mmCIF file with all atom_site columns, C-alpha atoms in Angstrom:
data_model
loop_
_atom_site.group_PDB
_atom_site.id
_atom_site.type_symbol
_atom_site.label_atom_id
_atom_site.label_alt_id
_atom_site.label_comp_id
_atom_site.label_asym_id
_atom_site.label_entity_id
_atom_site.label_seq_id
_atom_site.pdbx_PDB_ins_code
_atom_site.Cartn_x
_atom_site.Cartn_y
_atom_site.Cartn_z
_atom_site.occupancy
_atom_site.B_iso_or_equiv
_atom_site.pdbx_formal_charge
_atom_site.auth_seq_id
_atom_site.auth_comp_id
_atom_site.auth_asym_id
_atom_site.auth_atom_id
_atom_site.pdbx_PDB_model_num
ATOM 1   C CA . MET A 1 1   ? -12.383 -36.254 -45.049 1.00 49.00 ? 1   MET A CA 1
ATOM 2   C CA . GLY A 1 2   ? -11.265 -38.196 -41.692 1.00 50.00 ? 2   GLY A CA 1
ATOM 3   C CA . THR A 1 3   ? -9.999  -35.351 -39.801 1.00 51.00 ? 3   THR A CA 1
ATOM 4   C CA . LEU A 1 4   ? -12.797 -33.683 -40.145 1.00 49.00 ? 4   LEU A CA 1
ATOM 5   C CA . ALA A 1 5   ? -14.894 -36.253 -39.207 1.00 49.00 ? 5   ALA A CA 1
ATOM 6   C CA . ARG A 1 6   ? -12.786 -36.300 -35.815 1.00 50.00 ? 6   ARG A CA 1
ATOM 7   C CA . VAL A 1 7   ? -13.383 -32.705 -35.300 1.00 50.00 ? 7   VAL A CA 1
ATOM 8   C CA . ALA A 1 8   ? -16.800 -33.292 -35.080 1.00 50.00 ? 8   ALA A CA 1
ATOM 9   C CA . SER A 1 9   ? -17.195 -35.648 -32.813 1.00 51.00 ? 9   SER A CA 1
ATOM 10  C CA . TYR A 1 10  ? -16.079 -33.218 -30.467 1.00 50.00 ? 10  TYR A CA 1
ATOM 11  C CA . LYS A 1 11  ? -18.241 -32.471 -27.619 1.00 49.00 ? 11  LYS A CA 1
ATOM 12  C CA . PHE A 1 12  ? -18.072 -28.619 -27.600 1.00 49.00 ? 12  PHE A CA 1
ATOM 13  C CA . ILE A 1 13  ? -21.222 -28.448 -24.812 1.00 52.00 ? 13  ILE A CA 1
ATOM 14  C CA . SER A 1 14  ? -18.764 -27.128 -22.173 1.00 52.00 ? 14  SER A CA 1
ATOM 15  C CA . PRO A 1 15  ? -16.040 -25.062 -21.543 1.00 53.00 ? 15  PRO A CA 1
ATOM 16  C CA . SER A 1 16  ? -14.421 -28.259 -20.221 1.00 53.00 ? 16  SER A CA 1
ATOM 17  C CA . PHE A 1 17  ? -15.079 -29.550 -23.171 1.00 50.00 ? 17  PHE A CA 1
ATOM 18  C CA . TRP A 1 18  ? -11.378 -29.941 -23.944 1.00 52.00 ? 18  TRP A CA 1
ATOM 19  C CA . PHE A 1 19  ? -11.503 -32.687 -21.330 1.00 54.00 ? 19  PHE A CA 1
ATOM 20  C CA . ASP A 1 20  ? -14.836 -34.184 -22.290 1.00 52.00 ? 20  ASP A CA 1
ATOM 21  C CA . TYR A 1 21  ? -13.431 -36.070 -25.904 1.00 52.00 ? 21  TYR A CA 1
ATOM 22  C CA . ARG A 1 22  ? -13.114 -39.640 -26.340 1.00 55.00 ? 22  ARG A CA 1
ATOM 23  C CA . PRO A 1 23  ? -12.274 -40.554 -29.642 1.00 54.00 ? 23  PRO A CA 1
ATOM 24  C CA . SER A 1 24  ? -14.746 -42.944 -31.111 1.00 53.00 ? 24  SER A CA 1
ATOM 25  C CA . SER A 1 25  ? -11.710 -46.505 -31.789 1.00 54.00 ? 25  SER A CA 1
ATOM 26  C CA . ALA A 1 26  ? -9.787  -47.746 -29.713 1.00 51.00 ? 26  ALA A CA 1
ATOM 27  C CA . SER A 1 27  ? -6.657  -47.076 -32.149 1.00 48.00 ? 27  SER A CA 1
ATOM 28  C CA . SER A 1 28  ? -6.632  -42.902 -32.194 1.00 49.00 ? 28  SER A CA 1
ATOM 29  C CA . SER A 1 29  ? -5.621  -41.068 -28.902 1.00 50.00 ? 29  SER A CA 1
ATOM 30  C CA . PHE A 1 30  ? -5.990  -37.285 -28.881 1.00 50.00 ? 30  PHE A CA 1
ATOM 31  C CA . ILE A 1 31  ? -4.176  -34.361 -26.599 1.00 53.00 ? 31  ILE A CA 1
ATOM 32  C CA . PHE A 1 32  ? -6.730  -33.787 -24.421 1.00 53.00 ? 32  PHE A CA 1
ATOM 33  C CA . SER A 1 33  ? -7.921  -36.648 -23.211 1.00 57.00 ? 33  SER A CA 1
ATOM 34  C CA . VAL A 1 34  ? -7.407  -36.939 -19.526 1.00 56.00 ? 34  VAL A CA 1
ATOM 35  C CA . SER A 1 35  ? -7.744  -39.596 -16.440 1.00 66.00 ? 35  SER A CA 1
ATOM 36  C CA . ARG A 1 36  ? -8.684  -38.461 -12.925 1.00 68.00 ? 36  ARG A CA 1
ATOM 37  C CA . SER A 1 37  ? -5.991  -38.581 -10.803 1.00 73.00 ? 37  SER A CA 1
ATOM 38  C CA . ASN A 1 38  ? -4.310  -36.365 -14.249 1.00 80.00 ? 38  ASN A CA 1
ATOM 39  C CA . MET A 1 39  ? -7.059  -33.990 -13.375 1.00 80.00 ? 39  MET A CA 1
ATOM 40  C CA . ALA A 1 40  ? -7.070  -33.681 -10.096 1.00 82.00 ? 40  ALA A CA 1
ATOM 41  C CA . LEU A 1 41  ? -2.916  -33.005 -10.186 1.00 85.00 ? 41  LEU A CA 1
ATOM 42  C CA . PHE A 1 42  ? -3.889  -30.043 -12.960 1.00 86.00 ? 42  PHE A CA 1
ATOM 43  C CA . LYS A 1 43  ? -6.679  -28.418 -10.541 1.00 88.00 ? 43  LYS A CA 1
ATOM 44  C CA . ALA A 1 44  ? -4.162  -28.505 -7.352  1.00 89.00 ? 44  ALA A CA 1
ATOM 45  C CA . LEU A 1 45  ? -1.522  -27.236 -10.222 1.00 90.00 ? 45  LEU A CA 1
ATOM 46  C CA . VAL A 1 46  ? -3.457  -24.077 -11.077 1.00 91.00 ? 46  VAL A CA 1
ATOM 47  C CA . ILE A 1 47  ? -5.280  -23.163 -7.619  1.00 93.00 ? 47  ILE A CA 1
ATOM 48  C CA . ALA A 1 48  ? -1.032  -23.577 -6.576  1.00 92.00 ? 48  ALA A CA 1
ATOM 49  C CA . SER A 1 49  ? -0.626  -20.706 -8.933  1.00 91.00 ? 49  SER A CA 1
ATOM 50  C CA . LEU A 1 50  ? -2.868  -19.216 -8.160  1.00 89.00 ? 50  LEU A CA 1
ATOM 51  C CA . LEU A 1 51  ? -2.235  -18.773 -4.644  1.00 89.00 ? 51  LEU A CA 1
ATOM 52  C CA . LEU A 1 52  ? 1.615   -18.321 -5.389  1.00 88.00 ? 52  LEU A CA 1
ATOM 53  C CA . PHE A 1 53  ? 0.483   -15.410 -7.491  1.00 87.00 ? 53  PHE A CA 1
ATOM 54  C CA . LEU A 1 54  ? -1.569  -13.573 -5.367  1.00 84.00 ? 54  LEU A CA 1
ATOM 55  C CA . LEU A 1 55  ? 1.457   -14.448 -2.610  1.00 82.00 ? 55  LEU A CA 1
ATOM 56  C CA . LEU A 1 56  ? 3.237   -12.462 -4.703  1.00 82.00 ? 56  LEU A CA 1
ATOM 57  C CA . VAL A 1 57  ? 1.237   -9.276  -5.387  1.00 79.00 ? 57  VAL A CA 1
ATOM 58  C CA . ASP A 1 58  ? 0.414   -9.116  -1.280  1.00 76.00 ? 58  ASP A CA 1
ATOM 59  C CA . ALA A 1 59  ? 4.247   -9.103  -0.724  1.00 71.00 ? 59  ALA A CA 1
ATOM 60  C CA . GLY A 1 60  ? 4.161   -6.283  -3.936  1.00 64.00 ? 60  GLY A CA 1
ATOM 61  C CA . ASP A 1 61  ? 2.151   -3.777  -1.926  1.00 58.00 ? 61  ASP A CA 1
ATOM 62  C CA . HIS A 1 62  ? 3.747   -4.228  1.747   1.00 57.00 ? 62  HIS A CA 1
ATOM 63  C CA . THR A 1 63  ? 7.039   -3.535  -0.159  1.00 52.00 ? 63  THR A CA 1
ATOM 64  C CA . ALA A 1 64  ? 5.251   -0.118  -1.326  1.00 51.00 ? 64  ALA A CA 1
ATOM 65  C CA . GLY A 1 65  ? 3.937   1.082   2.259   1.00 49.00 ? 65  GLY A CA 1
ATOM 66  C CA . LEU A 1 66  ? 7.671   1.169   3.402   1.00 46.00 ? 66  LEU A CA 1
ATOM 67  C CA . GLU A 1 67  ? 8.310   3.944   1.040   1.00 45.00 ? 67  GLU A CA 1
ATOM 68  C CA . GLU A 1 68  ? 5.780   6.011   2.150   1.00 44.00 ? 68  GLU A CA 1
ATOM 69  C CA . GLU A 1 69  ? 6.028   5.265   5.776   1.00 43.00 ? 69  GLU A CA 1
ATOM 70  C CA . GLN A 1 70  ? 8.927   7.202   5.297   1.00 42.00 ? 70  GLN A CA 1
ATOM 71  C CA . HIS A 1 71  ? 7.339   10.173  4.039   1.00 40.00 ? 71  HIS A CA 1
ATOM 72  C CA . THR A 1 72  ? 4.671   9.763   7.222   1.00 41.00 ? 72  THR A CA 1
ATOM 73  C CA . LEU A 1 73  ? 5.370   13.412  7.729   1.00 45.00 ? 73  LEU A CA 1
ATOM 74  C CA . THR A 1 74  ? 3.563   14.992  4.695   1.00 48.00 ? 74  THR A CA 1
ATOM 75  C CA . ARG A 1 75  ? -0.311  15.631  4.026   1.00 47.00 ? 75  ARG A CA 1
ATOM 76  C CA . ASN A 1 76  ? -2.745  12.561  3.354   1.00 46.00 ? 76  ASN A CA 1
ATOM 77  C CA . ASP A 1 77  ? -5.100  12.678  0.009   1.00 48.00 ? 77  ASP A CA 1
ATOM 78  C CA . ALA A 1 78  ? -8.166  14.135  2.719   1.00 45.00 ? 78  ALA A CA 1
ATOM 79  C CA . GLY A 1 79  ? -6.368  17.172  3.527   1.00 48.00 ? 79  GLY A CA 1
ATOM 80  C CA . GLY A 1 80  ? -4.886  16.135  6.795   1.00 48.00 ? 80  GLY A CA 1
ATOM 81  C CA . TYR A 1 81  ? -2.016  14.790  8.617   1.00 49.00 ? 81  TYR A CA 1
ATOM 82  C CA . PRO A 1 82  ? -1.816  11.572  9.316   1.00 52.00 ? 82  PRO A CA 1
ATOM 83  C CA . PRO A 1 83  ? -1.677  10.065  13.194  1.00 53.00 ? 83  PRO A CA 1
ATOM 84  C CA . GLN A 1 84  ? 2.484   9.693   13.501  1.00 59.00 ? 84  GLN A CA 1
ATOM 85  C CA . LYS A 1 85  ? 2.540   13.517  12.487  1.00 69.00 ? 85  LYS A CA 1
ATOM 86  C CA . ILE A 1 86  ? 0.655   14.194  15.376  1.00 70.00 ? 86  ILE A CA 1
ATOM 87  C CA . GLU A 1 87  ? 1.729   11.894  17.691  1.00 77.00 ? 87  GLU A CA 1
ATOM 88  C CA . TYR A 1 88  ? 5.293   13.899  16.223  1.00 81.00 ? 88  TYR A CA 1
ATOM 89  C CA . CYS A 1 89  ? 4.347   17.423  17.059  1.00 86.00 ? 89  CYS A CA 1
ATOM 90  C CA . ARG A 1 90  ? 2.399   16.380  19.968  1.00 88.00 ? 90  ARG A CA 1
ATOM 91  C CA . GLY A 1 91  ? 5.875   14.935  21.706  1.00 88.00 ? 91  GLY A CA 1
ATOM 92  C CA . ALA A 1 92  ? 7.712   17.313  19.799  1.00 88.00 ? 92  ALA A CA 1
ATOM 93  C CA . CYS A 1 93  ? 5.604   20.952  21.240  1.00 91.00 ? 93  CYS A CA 1
ATOM 94  C CA . ALA A 1 94  ? 5.742   19.120  24.617  1.00 91.00 ? 94  ALA A CA 1
ATOM 95  C CA . GLY A 1 95  ? 9.165   19.628  24.601  1.00 90.00 ? 95  GLY A CA 1
ATOM 96  C CA . ARG A 1 96  ? 9.512   23.058  23.009  1.00 91.00 ? 96  ARG A CA 1
ATOM 97  C CA . CYS A 1 97  ? 6.764   24.858  25.702  1.00 92.00 ? 97  CYS A CA 1
ATOM 98  C CA . ARG A 1 98  ? 7.579   22.793  28.762  1.00 91.00 ? 98  ARG A CA 1
ATOM 99  C CA . LEU A 1 99  ? 8.816   25.810  30.383  1.00 92.00 ? 99  LEU A CA 1
ATOM 100 C CA . SER A 1 100 ? 6.484   27.354  28.423  1.00 90.00 ? 100 SER A CA 1
ATOM 101 C CA . SER A 1 101 ? 4.555   30.362  30.689  1.00 92.00 ? 101 SER A CA 1
ATOM 102 C CA . ARG A 1 102 ? 1.206   30.070  28.589  1.00 93.00 ? 102 ARG A CA 1
ATOM 103 C CA . PRO A 1 103 ? 1.947   26.572  28.025  1.00 91.00 ? 103 PRO A CA 1
ATOM 104 C CA . ASN A 1 104 ? -1.145  26.185  26.368  1.00 92.00 ? 104 ASN A CA 1
ATOM 105 C CA . LEU A 1 105 ? -0.466  29.218  23.570  1.00 92.00 ? 105 LEU A CA 1
ATOM 106 C CA . CYS A 1 106 ? 2.898   27.655  22.767  1.00 92.00 ? 106 CYS A CA 1
ATOM 107 C CA . LYS A 1 107 ? 1.608   24.150  22.610  1.00 92.00 ? 107 LYS A CA 1
ATOM 108 C CA . ARG A 1 108 ? -1.259  25.273  20.276  1.00 92.00 ? 108 ARG A CA 1
ATOM 109 C CA . ALA A 1 109 ? 1.045   28.014  18.134  1.00 91.00 ? 109 ALA A CA 1
ATOM 110 C CA . CYS A 1 110 ? 4.076   25.390  17.947  1.00 91.00 ? 110 CYS A CA 1
ATOM 111 C CA . GLY A 1 111 ? 1.450   22.587  16.704  1.00 90.00 ? 111 GLY A CA 1
ATOM 112 C CA . THR A 1 112 ? 1.098   24.745  14.310  1.00 89.00 ? 112 THR A CA 1
ATOM 113 C CA . CYS A 1 113 ? 4.537   25.551  12.978  1.00 90.00 ? 113 CYS A CA 1
ATOM 114 C CA . CYS A 1 114 ? 4.981   21.755  13.164  1.00 89.00 ? 114 CYS A CA 1
ATOM 115 C CA . ALA A 1 115 ? 2.489   20.700  11.193  1.00 87.00 ? 115 ALA A CA 1
ATOM 116 C CA . ARG A 1 116 ? 2.704   23.485  8.543   1.00 88.00 ? 116 ARG A CA 1
ATOM 117 C CA . CYS A 1 117 ? 7.413   23.173  8.931   1.00 86.00 ? 117 CYS A CA 1
ATOM 118 C CA . ASN A 1 118 ? 7.446   19.388  8.726   1.00 86.00 ? 118 ASN A CA 1
ATOM 119 C CA . CYS A 1 119 ? 10.088  20.364  11.847  1.00 87.00 ? 119 CYS A CA 1
ATOM 120 C CA . VAL A 1 120 ? 9.973   21.357  15.940  1.00 88.00 ? 120 VAL A CA 1
ATOM 121 C CA . PRO A 1 121 ? 13.793  22.856  16.477  1.00 88.00 ? 121 PRO A CA 1
ATOM 122 C CA . PRO A 1 122 ? 15.743  21.382  19.932  1.00 87.00 ? 122 PRO A CA 1
ATOM 123 C CA . GLY A 1 123 ? 15.614  22.563  23.301  1.00 87.00 ? 123 GLY A CA 1
ATOM 124 C CA . THR A 1 124 ? 12.899  24.780  24.809  1.00 87.00 ? 124 THR A CA 1
ATOM 125 C CA . TYR A 1 125 ? 13.859  28.171  22.863  1.00 86.00 ? 125 TYR A CA 1
ATOM 126 C CA . GLY A 1 126 ? 16.734  29.386  20.682  1.00 85.00 ? 126 GLY A CA 1
ATOM 127 C CA . ASN A 1 127 ? 18.132  26.933  17.806  1.00 86.00 ? 127 ASN A CA 1
ATOM 128 C CA . LYS A 1 128 ? 15.696  28.230  15.283  1.00 86.00 ? 128 LYS A CA 1
ATOM 129 C CA . GLU A 1 129 ? 17.899  27.818  12.664  1.00 87.00 ? 129 GLU A CA 1
ATOM 130 C CA . GLN A 1 130 ? 18.023  24.227  12.464  1.00 87.00 ? 130 GLN A CA 1
ATOM 131 C CA . CYS A 1 131 ? 14.335  24.467  10.798  1.00 86.00 ? 131 CYS A CA 1
ATOM 132 C CA . PRO A 1 132 ? 14.323  27.809  8.903   1.00 87.00 ? 132 PRO A CA 1
ATOM 133 C CA . CYS A 1 133 ? 10.232  27.245  8.238   1.00 87.00 ? 133 CYS A CA 1
ATOM 134 C CA . TYR A 1 134 ? 9.743   27.482  11.473  1.00 84.00 ? 134 TYR A CA 1
ATOM 135 C CA . ALA A 1 135 ? 12.110  30.282  11.455  1.00 85.00 ? 135 ALA A CA 1
ATOM 136 C CA . LYS A 1 136 ? 10.518  32.415  9.232   1.00 89.00 ? 136 LYS A CA 1
ATOM 137 C CA . MET A 1 137 ? 6.753   32.546  10.068  1.00 89.00 ? 137 MET A CA 1
ATOM 138 C CA . THR A 1 138 ? 5.544   35.462  11.092  1.00 88.00 ? 138 THR A CA 1
ATOM 139 C CA . THR A 1 139 ? 1.738   36.659  12.759  1.00 88.00 ? 139 THR A CA 1
ATOM 140 C CA . ARG A 1 140 ? -0.389  39.373  10.866  1.00 91.00 ? 140 ARG A CA 1
ATOM 141 C CA . GLY A 1 141 ? 1.224   42.142  12.526  1.00 91.00 ? 141 GLY A CA 1
ATOM 142 C CA . ASN A 1 142 ? 5.295   40.847  11.343  1.00 91.00 ? 142 ASN A CA 1
ATOM 143 C CA . LYS A 1 143 ? 5.826   39.026  14.724  1.00 90.00 ? 143 LYS A CA 1
ATOM 144 C CA . PRO A 1 144 ? 7.383   35.701  15.001  1.00 88.00 ? 144 PRO A CA 1
ATOM 145 C CA . LYS A 1 145 ? 4.622   33.426  15.526  1.00 88.00 ? 145 LYS A CA 1
ATOM 146 C CA . CYS A 1 146 ? 6.262   30.067  16.579  1.00 88.00 ? 146 CYS A CA 1
ATOM 147 C CA . PRO A 1 147 ? 7.811   29.809  19.752  1.00 87.00 ? 147 PRO A CA 1
#
């Protein structure tokens, strides 16, 4: 019955009852009796553990981002293309169409082909075998679409 009397003396008022326990007799001690300095140390350890956990989770997100950056030439979830792809296509098509007699038309057609094929052949003419998708694309009249 002595154990039941001890259990009945716990404070079950708040969730912090573990630290509020004070044994009725001076001779008995309990594992949950904590001094203020130990409580401060405990809180500091909990906060440090939480910060370390958040730091590790954040570091994991950055490594996942590096894997995604390797595939920048694919469509994003919204159906458009990421800004890196647009800049790649603009630069590649500007080089491809720099000697064209109709540069605006050439850049527009090249930009469409680049967006669909994810590549632009090197040089200003030819070399389409290096980008098969670019070479196979045709207009409605079965003429080559890509310059």
